[in-house]
Amino acid sequence: IRESLKKTHKLAILDESTYSGGVGTTLSAIISEEMFDELDAPVKRLCMDNAPVPYATSMETAVVKRGSDLVRGVAELVKKQW
Protein backbone atom coordinates (compact mmCIF):
# COMPACT_ATOMS: atom_id res chain seq x y z
CA ILE A 1 0.00 0.00 0.00
CA ARG A 2 2.80 2.38 0.91
CA GLU A 3 4.58 1.92 -2.44
CA SER A 4 1.37 2.44 -4.38
CA LEU A 5 0.52 5.53 -2.34
CA LYS A 6 3.96 7.00 -3.09
CA LYS A 7 3.16 6.70 -6.82
CA THR A 8 -0.45 7.89 -6.90
CA HIS A 9 -0.93 9.83 -3.64
CA LYS A 10 -4.55 8.64 -3.60
CA LEU A 11 -6.24 5.57 -2.14
CA ALA A 12 -9.58 3.83 -2.64
CA ILE A 13 -10.64 0.92 -0.44
CA LEU A 14 -13.38 -1.49 -1.54
CA ASP A 15 -14.79 -3.35 1.44
CA GLU A 16 -17.89 -5.55 1.72
CA SER A 17 -18.35 -4.73 5.38
CA THR A 18 -20.27 -1.75 6.74
CA TYR A 19 -19.04 1.83 6.65
CA SER A 20 -18.51 1.87 10.43
CA GLY A 21 -16.43 -0.76 12.13
CA GLY A 22 -15.32 -2.66 9.03
CA VAL A 23 -11.87 -3.60 7.81
CA GLY A 24 -11.88 -0.63 5.41
CA THR A 25 -12.48 1.72 8.31
CA THR A 26 -9.49 0.35 10.19
CA LEU A 27 -7.25 0.43 7.11
CA SER A 28 -8.31 3.99 6.36
CA ALA A 29 -7.49 5.09 9.90
CA ILE A 30 -4.07 3.40 9.92
CA ILE A 31 -3.14 4.83 6.53
CA SER A 32 -4.37 8.30 7.47
CA GLU A 33 -2.33 8.18 10.68
CA GLU A 34 0.88 6.61 9.36
CA MET A 35 1.02 7.85 5.75
CA PHE A 36 -0.82 11.17 5.91
CA ASP A 37 1.96 13.07 4.14
CA GLU A 38 1.60 10.79 1.09
CA LEU A 39 -2.13 11.53 0.67
CA ASP A 40 -3.26 14.24 -1.75
CA ALA A 41 -6.93 13.49 -1.07
CA PRO A 42 -9.03 11.82 1.63
CA VAL A 43 -9.08 8.02 1.53
CA LYS A 44 -12.09 6.93 -0.56
CA ARG A 45 -13.97 4.14 1.24
CA LEU A 46 -16.47 2.14 -0.78
CA CYS A 47 -18.42 0.17 1.82
CA MET A 48 -21.94 -0.91 2.58
CA ASP A 49 -24.23 1.45 4.43
CA ASN A 50 -24.52 0.94 8.17
CA ALA A 51 -27.33 -1.60 7.90
CA PRO A 52 -27.63 -5.38 8.07
CA VAL A 53 -27.02 -7.31 4.85
CA PRO A 54 -30.37 -8.42 3.40
CA TYR A 55 -30.88 -12.16 2.96
CA ALA A 56 -32.59 -11.85 -0.43
CA THR A 57 -30.04 -11.99 -3.26
CA SER A 58 -31.76 -9.24 -5.24
CA MET A 59 -31.59 -6.89 -2.27
CA GLU A 60 -28.03 -7.91 -1.38
CA THR A 61 -26.87 -6.94 -4.87
CA ALA A 62 -28.22 -3.43 -4.30
CA VAL A 63 -26.40 -3.05 -0.96
CA VAL A 64 -23.01 -4.78 -1.34
CA LYS A 65 -20.39 -2.80 -3.27
CA ARG A 66 -19.10 -4.34 -6.51
CA GLY A 67 -16.20 -3.83 -8.90
CA SER A 68 -18.24 -1.31 -10.89
CA ASP A 69 -18.60 0.77 -7.72
CA LEU A 70 -14.82 0.71 -7.36
CA VAL A 71 -14.35 1.94 -10.95
CA ARG A 72 -16.79 4.82 -10.33
CA GLY A 73 -15.19 5.67 -6.99
CA VAL A 74 -11.65 5.73 -8.39
CA ALA A 75 -12.76 7.85 -11.37
CA GLU A 76 -14.36 10.31 -8.95
CA LEU A 77 -11.21 10.35 -6.82
CA VAL A 78 -8.97 11.02 -9.80
CA LYS A 79 -11.17 13.66 -11.47
CA LYS A 80 -11.98 15.70 -8.36
CA GLN A 81 -9.72 18.66 -7.66
CA TRP A 82 -8.40 18.58 -4.10
XYZ file of C-alpha atoms in Angstrom:
82
model
C 0.000 0.000 0.000
C 2.800 2.383 0.913
C 4.577 1.920 -2.437
C 1.374 2.439 -4.379
C 0.523 5.530 -2.337
C 3.962 6.995 -3.091
C 3.163 6.698 -6.815
C -0.454 7.890 -6.896
C -0.926 9.826 -3.635
C -4.548 8.638 -3.603
C -6.239 5.567 -2.141
C -9.579 3.826 -2.641
C -10.639 0.919 -0.438
C -13.378 -1.491 -1.544
C -14.792 -3.351 1.440
C -17.895 -5.554 1.722
C -18.353 -4.730 5.381
C -20.273 -1.752 6.739
C -19.042 1.835 6.645
C -18.508 1.869 10.427
C -16.427 -0.762 12.132
C -15.316 -2.662 9.034
C -11.871 -3.599 7.810
C -11.885 -0.633 5.406
C -12.485 1.721 8.312
C -9.493 0.352 10.188
C -7.247 0.434 7.111
C -8.310 3.990 6.357
C -7.492 5.087 9.902
C -4.073 3.396 9.924
C -3.137 4.825 6.529
C -4.369 8.297 7.472
C -2.326 8.181 10.676
C 0.877 6.607 9.358
C 1.021 7.849 5.749
C -0.822 11.167 5.914
C 1.961 13.067 4.138
C 1.604 10.794 1.094
C -2.128 11.531 0.674
C -3.259 14.241 -1.750
C -6.931 13.488 -1.072
C -9.028 11.823 1.627
C -9.078 8.018 1.529
C -12.088 6.926 -0.561
C -13.973 4.140 1.239
C -16.466 2.138 -0.783
C -18.415 0.166 1.817
C -21.939 -0.905 2.584
C -24.234 1.450 4.428
C -24.517 0.943 8.174
C -27.325 -1.599 7.905
C -27.633 -5.384 8.073
C -27.023 -7.307 4.852
C -30.371 -8.423 3.402
C -30.880 -12.160 2.964
C -32.594 -11.850 -0.434
C -30.039 -11.986 -3.261
C -31.762 -9.240 -5.240
C -31.587 -6.886 -2.274
C -28.029 -7.912 -1.377
C -26.868 -6.942 -4.869
C -28.215 -3.433 -4.300
C -26.400 -3.049 -0.960
C -23.010 -4.780 -1.338
C -20.389 -2.800 -3.267
C -19.102 -4.345 -6.510
C -16.202 -3.832 -8.899
C -18.239 -1.313 -10.892
C -18.602 0.770 -7.718
C -14.816 0.713 -7.362
C -14.354 1.937 -10.948
C -16.786 4.824 -10.331
C -15.186 5.667 -6.989
C -11.647 5.733 -8.388
C -12.757 7.846 -11.373
C -14.357 10.312 -8.952
C -11.206 10.352 -6.816
C -8.967 11.017 -9.802
C -11.168 13.658 -11.473
C -11.984 15.703 -8.364
C -9.717 18.660 -7.663
C -8.404 18.583 -4.102
